[in-house]
């Protein structure tokens, strides 16, 4: 046998061995996406789990934080980023958005943030999230690495909420080609829009407000609460049937099955309510029903801070740069209530409640600092606290060994509007911050001047 024949046979054997290796999906993925190791050196690291490290090193390996501290050895083959003069923080977490669910509010074909009908517990927001949404890279460039995509949650982009039980909110990374790559937790909370006692209605025919008798408004409110109670009771019966019965002996109801984790206390109920009367009512309701409640909205939550602390109810607060609910409220009522909640021991987080201004999440927290909220509490309210509220603090929220490497490297305070995010990591991957806003800025900044 000639040398050429021996060489050809050896090459064929090598190709065959490589083919067998790639038949294993895990090995094939490894060839496409090899594990990447990074080392951020000489950075000021705000771990939010302990003391700030002045001249620290953070090692990222296989998507997670492998080590963080001072004077660490750099692993062989690591991509080193000299972060001298820069600061490292956990990525920001926006607790309520319609990210990926709503693109242009006025174009219905781009909107999938709510279903028709009042009760949709089986709706899963993750199935509707569009990874190609232009809102995602814009938001990501502001240092936000994860959000909660919340169906039927209202907000400035949504022109009010829809439905009573809106569906299941999903916690997602702001990076990924598919929703499977983006998912942190498919079902992080069940959305409930708590009814109000509305004594005023808006008549579009006359474009004016109409008064309704309180007794009539209360009757409508009680009817809605009874309906919610009935749904929960039926869900409990469904849970019993699932535990003790045979699937062949009862008719499945996907809506009730979706509520089973709620009545079992496995899935929290994200309840939207603003007025103090409704907040008190729903806290008492959830306590009686033994439900894990998270309050969302909470414009008048300062009136019930002692109740919320005693019941252990966390709050996801709406943006504060808006008018108070009542015309005789102090102008800074919504600005100062964050500091009041912190002093009372009520855990809370900030949220943009929409897409258009999600990029201003850090600025929202900074405004609360200007009105008395301790800075560290403000920073944790956009990082650690939302992760803790939704049971994700074992994965994200702080910079600790073993946690997902969702972090930002900045040239200053991430709550300041003038701070630039220099590097952004999501699941340990250095992630692009290119976005539509940046491209338009670069395009029009190069526009020739008029002669």
Short mmCIF file of C-alpha atoms in Angstrom, two decimals:
data_model
loop_
_atom_site.label_atom_id
_atom_site.label_comp_id
_atom_site.label_asym_id
_atom_site.label_seq_id
_atom_site.Cartn_x
_atom_site.Cartn_y
_atom_site.Cartn_z
CA UNK A 1 0.00 0.00 0.00
CA UNK A 2 1.42 3.37 -1.01
CA UNK A 3 1.87 6.30 1.37
CA UNK A 4 -0.88 8.20 -0.45
CA UNK A 5 -3.35 5.34 0.10
CA UNK A 6 -2.45 5.10 3.79
CA UNK A 7 -2.90 8.87 4.17
CA UNK A 8 -6.29 8.78 2.42
CA UNK A 9 -7.52 5.92 4.62
CA UNK A 10 -6.37 7.70 7.79
CA UNK A 11 -8.19 10.85 6.69
CA UNK A 12 -11.36 8.86 6.04
CA UNK A 13 -11.07 7.28 9.49
CA UNK A 14 -10.63 10.71 11.13
CA UNK A 15 -13.65 12.10 9.28
CA UNK A 16 -15.72 9.08 10.36
CA UNK A 17 -14.68 9.50 14.04
CA UNK A 18 -15.54 13.21 13.87
CA UNK A 19 -18.91 12.35 12.31
CA UNK A 20 -19.71 9.96 15.17
CA UNK A 21 -18.67 12.63 17.69
CA UNK A 22 -21.03 15.18 16.17
CA UNK A 23 -23.93 12.74 16.25
CA UNK A 24 -24.09 13.55 19.96
CA UNK A 25 -26.17 16.80 20.07
CA UNK A 26 -24.22 18.08 23.06
CA UNK A 27 -20.96 17.72 21.16
CA UNK A 28 -22.42 19.33 18.04
CA UNK A 29 -23.53 22.37 20.06
CA UNK A 30 -20.11 22.53 21.68
CA UNK A 31 -18.54 22.77 18.22
CA UNK A 32 -20.89 25.61 17.24
CA UNK A 33 -20.78 27.48 20.56
CA UNK A 34 -17.52 26.67 22.36
CA UNK A 35 -17.39 27.59 26.06
CA UNK A 36 -16.02 31.09 26.51
CA UNK A 37 -14.01 32.34 29.47
CA UNK A 38 -13.63 36.01 30.31
CA UNK A 39 -11.64 37.81 32.96
CA UNK A 40 -12.61 41.35 33.98
CA UNK A 41 -9.59 42.81 35.76
CA UNK A 42 -8.78 45.90 37.87
CA UNK A 43 -12.47 46.81 38.19
CA UNK A 44 -14.45 48.28 41.05
CA UNK A 45 -16.96 45.49 41.64
CA UNK A 46 -20.32 46.07 43.33
CA UNK A 47 -21.38 42.52 44.15
CA UNK A 48 -24.48 43.57 46.20
CA UNK A 49 -23.77 40.45 48.25
CA UNK A 50 -21.03 41.93 50.40
CA UNK A 51 -18.44 44.67 50.44
CA UNK A 52 -17.43 46.51 47.29
CA UNK A 53 -14.16 45.22 45.81
CA UNK A 54 -12.00 48.20 44.86
CA UNK A 55 -9.47 46.48 42.57
CA UNK A 56 -11.16 43.23 41.75
CA UNK A 57 -11.25 40.48 39.18
CA UNK A 58 -14.34 38.66 37.97
CA UNK A 59 -13.99 35.37 36.08
CA UNK A 60 -16.76 34.16 33.76
CA UNK A 61 -16.79 30.57 32.57
CA UNK A 62 -19.50 28.62 30.72
CA UNK A 63 -22.10 31.31 31.25
CA UNK A 64 -21.65 31.65 35.00
CA UNK A 65 -19.53 33.58 37.44
CA UNK A 66 -16.63 31.26 38.25
CA UNK A 67 -14.94 33.56 40.77
CA UNK A 68 -15.01 37.13 42.02
CA UNK A 69 -12.50 38.79 44.31
CA UNK A 70 -9.17 40.58 44.53
CA UNK A 71 -5.88 39.19 43.25
CA UNK A 72 -7.35 36.20 41.42
CA UNK A 73 -5.29 34.18 38.95
CA UNK A 74 -6.36 34.58 35.32
CA UNK A 75 -7.34 31.25 33.72
CA UNK A 76 -5.34 30.15 30.73
CA UNK A 77 -7.03 31.10 27.47
CA UNK A 78 -9.40 33.64 29.04
CA UNK A 79 -10.31 36.76 27.11
CA UNK A 80 -9.07 39.54 29.38
CA UNK A 81 -10.89 42.87 29.60
CA UNK A 82 -8.95 45.52 31.45
CA UNK A 83 -11.65 47.36 33.39
CA UNK A 84 -9.37 49.81 35.20
CA UNK A 85 -11.36 52.95 35.97
CA UNK A 86 -14.64 51.11 35.29
CA UNK A 87 -17.30 49.61 37.56
CA UNK A 88 -19.04 46.24 37.47
CA UNK A 89 -22.66 45.74 38.61
CA UNK A 90 -25.32 43.04 38.29
CA UNK A 91 -27.50 43.66 35.24
CA UNK A 92 -30.67 45.64 35.90
CA UNK A 93 -34.03 43.84 36.12
CA UNK A 94 -37.23 45.52 34.89
CA UNK A 95 -40.04 43.85 36.84
CA UNK A 96 -43.02 44.72 34.61
CA UNK A 97 -42.89 45.21 30.84
CA UNK A 98 -44.62 44.02 27.69
CA UNK A 99 -41.22 43.29 26.15
CA UNK A 100 -41.57 41.20 23.03
CA UNK A 101 -45.36 41.27 23.33
CA UNK A 102 -46.02 44.75 21.98
CA UNK A 103 -44.07 46.53 19.27
CA UNK A 104 -46.17 49.46 18.02
CA UNK A 105 -49.30 50.09 20.08
CA UNK A 106 -51.21 51.69 17.19
CA UNK A 107 -50.54 48.74 14.86
CA UNK A 108 -52.63 45.82 16.08
CA UNK A 109 -50.68 43.26 14.04
CA UNK A 110 -47.64 43.94 16.23
CA UNK A 111 -49.53 43.62 19.52
CA UNK A 112 -49.95 40.34 21.40
CA UNK A 113 -50.00 41.53 25.01
CA UNK A 114 -53.52 40.43 26.00
CA UNK A 115 -56.20 37.94 25.02
CA UNK A 116 -59.91 38.56 24.59
CA UNK A 117 -62.14 37.56 27.47
CA UNK A 118 -61.85 38.23 31.18
CA UNK A 119 -60.24 35.03 32.47
CA UNK A 120 -57.18 33.64 30.71
CA UNK A 121 -54.99 31.87 33.30
CA UNK A 122 -53.78 29.42 30.65
CA UNK A 123 -52.20 32.17 28.55
CA UNK A 124 -48.39 32.00 28.76
CA UNK A 125 -46.65 35.23 27.76
CA UNK A 126 -43.46 33.39 26.77
CA UNK A 127 -45.20 31.75 23.80
CA UNK A 128 -45.92 35.19 22.30
CA UNK A 129 -42.58 36.92 22.93
CA UNK A 130 -40.85 38.06 19.75
CA UNK A 131 -37.06 37.82 20.16
CA UNK A 132 -36.61 40.20 17.20
CA UNK A 133 -38.43 43.10 18.86
CA UNK A 134 -36.62 46.42 18.35
CA UNK A 135 -37.41 47.33 21.96
CA UNK A 136 -35.09 44.59 23.24
CA UNK A 137 -31.70 45.93 22.04
CA UNK A 138 -32.68 49.51 22.96
CA UNK A 139 -33.53 48.40 26.50
CA UNK A 140 -30.46 46.18 26.73
CA UNK A 141 -28.15 49.08 25.86
CA UNK A 142 -29.34 50.82 29.04
CA UNK A 143 -27.87 48.02 31.17
CA UNK A 144 -31.05 45.98 31.58
CA UNK A 145 -30.24 42.29 31.18
CA UNK A 146 -33.56 40.70 32.17
CA UNK A 147 -37.22 41.66 32.36
CA UNK A 148 -40.59 40.23 33.23
CA UNK A 149 -42.87 40.05 30.17
CA UNK A 150 -46.30 40.54 31.70
CA UNK A 151 -49.56 39.98 29.78
CA UNK A 152 -52.56 42.27 30.32
CA UNK A 153 -50.50 44.57 32.53
CA UNK A 154 -51.49 48.02 31.28
CA UNK A 155 -48.76 50.60 31.03
CA UNK A 156 -48.19 53.61 28.84
CA UNK A 157 -47.83 51.40 25.74
CA UNK A 158 -50.97 49.39 26.39
CA UNK A 159 -53.75 51.95 26.88
CA UNK A 160 -54.98 50.22 30.02
CA UNK A 161 -55.07 46.62 31.12
CA UNK A 162 -57.41 43.97 29.75
CA UNK A 163 -59.14 41.13 31.50
CA UNK A 164 -59.28 40.04 35.13
CA UNK A 165 -56.90 37.06 35.12
CA UNK A 166 -54.49 38.03 32.37
CA UNK A 167 -52.20 35.01 32.18
CA UNK A 168 -48.71 33.95 33.18
CA UNK A 169 -45.78 36.38 33.19
CA UNK A 170 -42.39 35.14 31.97
CA UNK A 171 -38.92 36.13 33.17
CA UNK A 172 -36.61 36.45 30.16
CA UNK A 173 -33.05 37.41 29.28
CA UNK A 174 -32.75 40.26 26.79
CA UNK A 175 -30.67 38.18 24.44
CA UNK A 176 -31.31 35.10 22.35
CA UNK A 177 -32.40 33.97 18.91
CA UNK A 178 -35.39 32.05 20.26
CA UNK A 179 -37.59 32.25 23.33
CA UNK A 180 -36.04 29.02 24.60
CA UNK A 181 -32.65 30.75 24.66
CA UNK A 182 -34.16 33.79 26.40
CA UNK A 183 -36.13 32.04 29.13
CA UNK A 184 -35.17 32.34 32.78
CA UNK A 185 -38.54 31.13 34.07
CA UNK A 186 -41.47 30.38 31.79
CA UNK A 187 -44.10 31.03 34.45
CA UNK A 188 -42.94 33.49 37.10
CA UNK A 189 -46.33 34.83 38.25
CA UNK A 190 -50.04 34.78 37.45
CA UNK A 191 -51.49 38.20 36.57
CA UNK A 192 -54.67 39.45 38.28
CA UNK A 193 -56.21 42.87 37.66
CA UNK A 194 -58.15 43.52 40.86
CA UNK A 195 -61.53 45.22 40.27
CA UNK A 196 -62.24 48.74 41.50
CA UNK A 197 -65.38 50.31 42.90
CA UNK A 198 -65.89 52.79 40.06
CA UNK A 199 -68.47 55.47 40.67
CA UNK A 200 -67.56 57.32 37.48
CA UNK A 201 -67.75 56.14 33.89
CA UNK A 202 -66.68 57.82 30.69
CA UNK A 203 -69.31 58.32 28.00
CA UNK A 204 -67.59 58.42 24.61
CA UNK A 205 -70.81 59.61 22.94
CA UNK A 206 -70.76 62.88 24.89
CA UNK A 207 -67.06 62.75 25.76
CA UNK A 208 -67.84 63.43 29.39
CA UNK A 209 -67.86 61.66 32.74
CA UNK A 210 -71.01 60.24 34.27
CA UNK A 211 -71.63 59.58 37.94
CA UNK A 212 -72.82 56.16 39.09
CA UNK A 213 -74.50 55.49 42.47
CA UNK A 214 -72.09 53.92 44.96
CA UNK A 215 -74.51 51.07 45.67
CA UNK A 216 -74.55 50.12 42.00
CA UNK A 217 -70.75 50.34 41.72
CA UNK A 218 -70.32 48.24 44.87
CA UNK A 219 -72.71 45.61 43.54
CA UNK A 220 -70.65 45.31 40.33
CA UNK A 221 -67.44 45.08 42.36
CA UNK A 222 -68.83 42.34 44.62
CA UNK A 223 -69.93 40.38 41.56
CA UNK A 224 -66.41 40.46 40.13
CA UNK A 225 -64.85 39.39 43.43
CA UNK A 226 -67.33 36.52 43.63
CA UNK A 227 -66.31 35.43 40.13
CA UNK A 228 -62.63 35.44 41.11
CA UNK A 229 -63.43 33.42 44.23
CA UNK A 230 -65.40 30.93 42.16
CA UNK A 231 -62.46 30.45 39.78
CA UNK A 232 -60.13 29.74 42.69
CA UNK A 233 -62.55 27.28 44.31
CA UNK A 234 -62.96 25.42 41.03
CA UNK A 235 -59.18 25.34 40.67
CA UNK A 236 -58.93 23.73 44.11
CA UNK A 237 -61.40 21.03 43.07
CA UNK A 238 -59.36 20.54 39.91
CA UNK A 239 -56.22 20.14 42.01
CA UNK A 240 -57.92 17.47 44.11
CA UNK A 241 -59.04 15.63 40.97
CA UNK A 242 -55.51 15.75 39.55
CA UNK A 243 -54.04 14.42 42.79
CA UNK A 244 -56.52 11.69 43.64
CA UNK A 245 -58.56 11.00 40.54
CA UNK A 246 -57.87 9.36 37.23
CA UNK A 247 -57.49 11.50 34.13
CA UNK A 248 -59.96 9.21 32.40
CA UNK A 249 -62.69 10.03 34.94
CA UNK A 250 -62.86 13.81 34.63
CA UNK A 251 -62.93 16.34 31.81
CA UNK A 252 -59.77 18.41 31.64
CA UNK A 253 -60.03 22.19 31.88
CA UNK A 254 -56.77 23.89 30.87
CA UNK A 255 -57.76 27.20 32.46
CA UNK A 256 -58.38 25.60 35.84
CA UNK A 257 -55.23 23.47 35.56
CA UNK A 258 -53.22 26.66 34.99
CA UNK A 259 -54.58 28.02 38.29
CA UNK A 260 -53.65 24.93 40.27
CA UNK A 261 -50.07 26.13 41.04
CA UNK A 262 -51.59 29.40 42.31
CA UNK A 263 -53.98 27.78 44.78
CA UNK A 264 -51.23 25.40 45.89
CA UNK A 265 -49.02 28.38 46.71
CA UNK A 266 -46.41 27.36 44.15
CA UNK A 267 -46.95 30.32 41.81
CA UNK A 268 -47.32 33.90 43.09
CA UNK A 269 -50.22 36.10 42.12
CA UNK A 270 -49.12 39.43 40.62
CA UNK A 271 -52.04 41.70 41.52
CA UNK A 272 -52.54 45.12 39.95
CA UNK A 273 -54.21 47.62 42.29
CA UNK A 274 -53.61 51.31 42.97
CA UNK A 275 -56.16 52.76 45.38
CA UNK A 276 -55.73 52.08 49.09
CA UNK A 277 -59.22 50.60 49.39
CA UNK A 278 -58.58 48.06 46.64
CA UNK A 279 -55.11 47.27 48.00
CA UNK A 280 -56.51 46.55 51.46
CA UNK A 281 -59.29 44.44 50.00
CA UNK A 282 -56.99 42.32 47.87
CA UNK A 283 -54.44 41.82 50.66
CA UNK A 284 -57.22 40.53 52.92
CA UNK A 285 -58.59 38.42 50.06
CA UNK A 286 -55.25 36.75 49.30
CA UNK A 287 -54.60 36.20 53.00
CA UNK A 288 -57.96 34.46 53.37
CA UNK A 289 -57.40 32.41 50.21
CA UNK A 290 -53.81 31.54 51.29
CA UNK A 291 -52.29 32.91 48.09
CA UNK A 292 -48.76 34.25 47.59
CA UNK A 293 -49.36 37.84 46.62
CA UNK A 294 -47.16 40.41 44.89
CA UNK A 295 -48.70 43.86 44.62
CA UNK A 296 -48.18 45.77 41.36
CA UNK A 297 -48.94 49.42 40.76
CA UNK A 298 -49.56 50.61 44.29
CA UNK A 299 -49.95 54.36 43.78
CA UNK A 300 -51.44 54.68 47.29
CA UNK A 301 -49.37 51.95 48.89
CA UNK A 302 -47.86 54.43 51.37
CA UNK A 303 -51.19 54.44 53.22
CA UNK A 304 -50.92 50.70 53.95
CA UNK A 305 -47.19 50.15 54.50
CA UNK A 306 -47.70 48.64 57.97
CA UNK A 307 -50.25 46.15 56.63
CA UNK A 308 -47.99 45.13 53.76
CA UNK A 309 -45.02 44.65 56.06
CA UNK A 310 -47.00 42.54 58.51
CA UNK A 311 -48.32 40.31 55.71
CA UNK A 312 -44.97 40.14 53.92
CA UNK A 313 -46.38 41.47 50.64
CA UNK A 314 -43.72 42.86 48.27
CA UNK A 315 -44.57 45.67 45.87
CA UNK A 316 -43.66 46.37 42.24
CA UNK A 317 -44.08 50.12 41.88
CA UNK A 318 -45.17 52.05 38.82
CA UNK A 319 -42.95 54.85 37.44
CA UNK A 320 -43.06 57.89 39.68
CA UNK A 321 -42.80 60.63 37.07
CA UNK A 322 -46.52 61.08 36.75
CA UNK A 323 -49.26 63.10 38.43
CA UNK A 324 -50.63 62.01 41.83
CA UNK A 325 -53.99 60.29 41.75
CA UNK A 326 -55.88 63.13 43.48
CA UNK A 327 -55.66 66.82 42.73
CA UNK A 328 -55.10 67.76 46.39
CA UNK A 329 -52.17 65.33 46.84
CA UNK A 330 -48.69 66.86 47.27
CA UNK A 331 -46.86 67.09 43.95
CA UNK A 332 -44.11 64.79 45.24
CA UNK A 333 -46.44 62.17 46.70
CA UNK A 334 -45.32 59.41 44.32
CA UNK A 335 -41.69 60.52 44.47
CA UNK A 336 -41.36 60.28 48.24
CA UNK A 337 -43.31 57.10 48.97
CA UNK A 338 -40.32 54.86 48.05
CA UNK A 339 -38.34 56.22 50.97
CA UNK A 340 -41.37 55.71 53.25
CA UNK A 341 -41.69 52.07 52.21
CA UNK A 342 -37.98 51.42 52.76
CA UNK A 343 -38.14 52.98 56.23
CA UNK A 344 -41.19 50.83 57.04
CA UNK A 345 -39.43 47.63 55.96
CA UNK A 346 -41.60 46.91 52.90
CA UNK A 347 -39.66 45.22 50.12
CA UNK A 348 -40.25 46.73 46.70
CA UNK A 349 -38.84 46.92 43.20
CA UNK A 350 -39.02 49.44 40.39
CA UNK A 351 -40.66 48.78 37.04
CA UNK A 352 -41.17 50.74 33.85
CA UNK A 353 -44.58 49.09 33.23
CA UNK A 354 -44.11 49.52 29.46
CA UNK A 355 -41.55 49.22 26.67
CA UNK A 356 -40.92 52.74 25.44
CA UNK A 357 -39.40 53.94 28.71
CA UNK A 358 -37.92 50.71 30.01
CA UNK A 359 -34.51 52.19 29.22
CA UNK A 360 -35.17 54.81 31.93
CA UNK A 361 -35.45 52.24 34.73
CA UNK A 362 -32.21 53.37 36.40
CA UNK A 363 -33.21 57.02 36.19
CA UNK A 364 -36.52 56.15 37.85
CA UNK A 365 -34.62 54.69 40.81
CA UNK A 366 -32.28 57.70 40.93
CA UNK A 367 -35.23 60.07 41.29
CA UNK A 368 -36.29 58.16 44.39
CA UNK A 369 -32.80 58.68 45.84
CA UNK A 370 -33.27 62.42 45.36
CA UNK A 371 -36.41 62.15 47.53
CA UNK A 372 -34.88 60.27 50.44
CA UNK A 373 -34.43 56.64 49.40
CA UNK A 374 -30.98 55.31 50.43
CA UNK A 375 -28.84 54.75 47.34
CA UNK A 376 -28.07 51.10 48.07
CA UNK A 377 -31.79 50.36 48.43
CA UNK A 378 -32.46 52.02 45.08
CA UNK A 379 -29.74 49.96 43.39
CA UNK A 380 -31.01 46.72 44.92
CA UNK A 381 -34.58 47.63 43.88
CA UNK A 382 -33.53 47.27 40.22
CA UNK A 383 -31.26 44.24 40.68
CA UNK A 384 -31.51 41.98 43.73
CA UNK A 385 -35.02 42.75 45.03
CA UNK A 386 -36.96 41.97 41.82
CA UNK A 387 -34.98 38.73 41.49
CA UNK A 388 -35.83 37.88 45.11
CA UNK A 389 -39.50 38.78 44.74
CA UNK A 390 -39.91 36.35 41.83
CA UNK A 391 -37.74 33.62 43.35
CA UNK A 392 -34.85 34.10 40.93
CA UNK A 393 -32.19 35.36 43.35
CA UNK A 394 -30.46 31.99 43.25
CA UNK A 395 -29.59 32.72 39.62
CA UNK A 396 -29.34 36.50 39.22
CA UNK A 397 -29.39 39.76 41.20
CA UNK A 398 -25.89 39.70 42.73
CA UNK A 399 -22.35 38.95 41.56
CA UNK A 400 -21.52 35.69 43.32
CA UNK A 401 -19.80 32.48 42.33
CA UNK A 402 -22.16 30.07 40.60
CA UNK A 403 -24.74 32.64 39.50
CA UNK A 404 -25.52 33.48 35.90
CA UNK A 405 -23.10 36.06 34.52
CA UNK A 406 -25.67 38.77 33.78
CA UNK A 407 -23.69 41.92 34.45
CA UNK A 408 -22.72 45.33 33.16
CA UNK A 409 -19.43 47.22 33.06
CA UNK A 410 -19.94 50.99 33.24
CA UNK A 411 -17.98 54.21 33.51
CA UNK A 412 -20.10 55.38 36.44
CA UNK A 413 -23.27 54.98 38.46
CA UNK A 414 -25.81 52.88 36.46
CA UNK A 415 -28.65 54.95 37.92
CA UNK A 416 -27.26 58.14 36.38
CA UNK A 417 -28.56 59.15 32.97
CA UNK A 418 -25.10 60.20 31.74
CA UNK A 419 -23.41 56.87 32.53
CA UNK A 420 -22.34 54.70 29.59
CA UNK A 421 -22.48 50.91 29.59
CA UNK A 422 -19.13 49.82 28.14
CA UNK A 423 -19.64 46.05 28.24
CA UNK A 424 -22.72 43.93 28.80
CA UNK A 425 -22.82 40.20 29.53
CA UNK A 426 -25.91 38.01 29.37
CA UNK A 427 -25.50 34.34 30.36
CA UNK A 428 -21.76 34.89 30.28
CA UNK A 429 -21.68 36.04 26.66
CA UNK A 430 -20.39 39.47 25.67
CA UNK A 431 -23.53 40.94 24.13
CA UNK A 432 -23.87 43.60 21.45
CA UNK A 433 -25.33 46.96 22.46
CA UNK A 434 -26.08 48.02 18.90
CA UNK A 435 -29.67 49.19 18.57
CA UNK A 436 -32.05 51.21 16.44
CA UNK A 437 -31.61 54.40 18.47
CA UNK A 438 -27.84 54.25 18.08
CA UNK A 439 -28.05 53.58 14.34
CA UNK A 440 -30.42 56.51 13.82
CA UNK A 441 -28.19 58.77 15.92
CA UNK A 442 -25.14 57.85 13.87
CA UNK A 443 -27.04 58.24 10.61
CA UNK A 444 -28.42 61.72 11.29
CA UNK A 445 -25.32 63.00 13.08
CA UNK A 446 -23.51 62.55 9.75
CA UNK A 447 -26.15 64.43 7.81
CA UNK A 448 -24.52 67.12 5.61
CA UNK A 449 -25.08 70.63 6.83
CA UNK A 450 -27.25 72.90 4.72
CA UNK A 451 -25.28 75.29 2.56
#
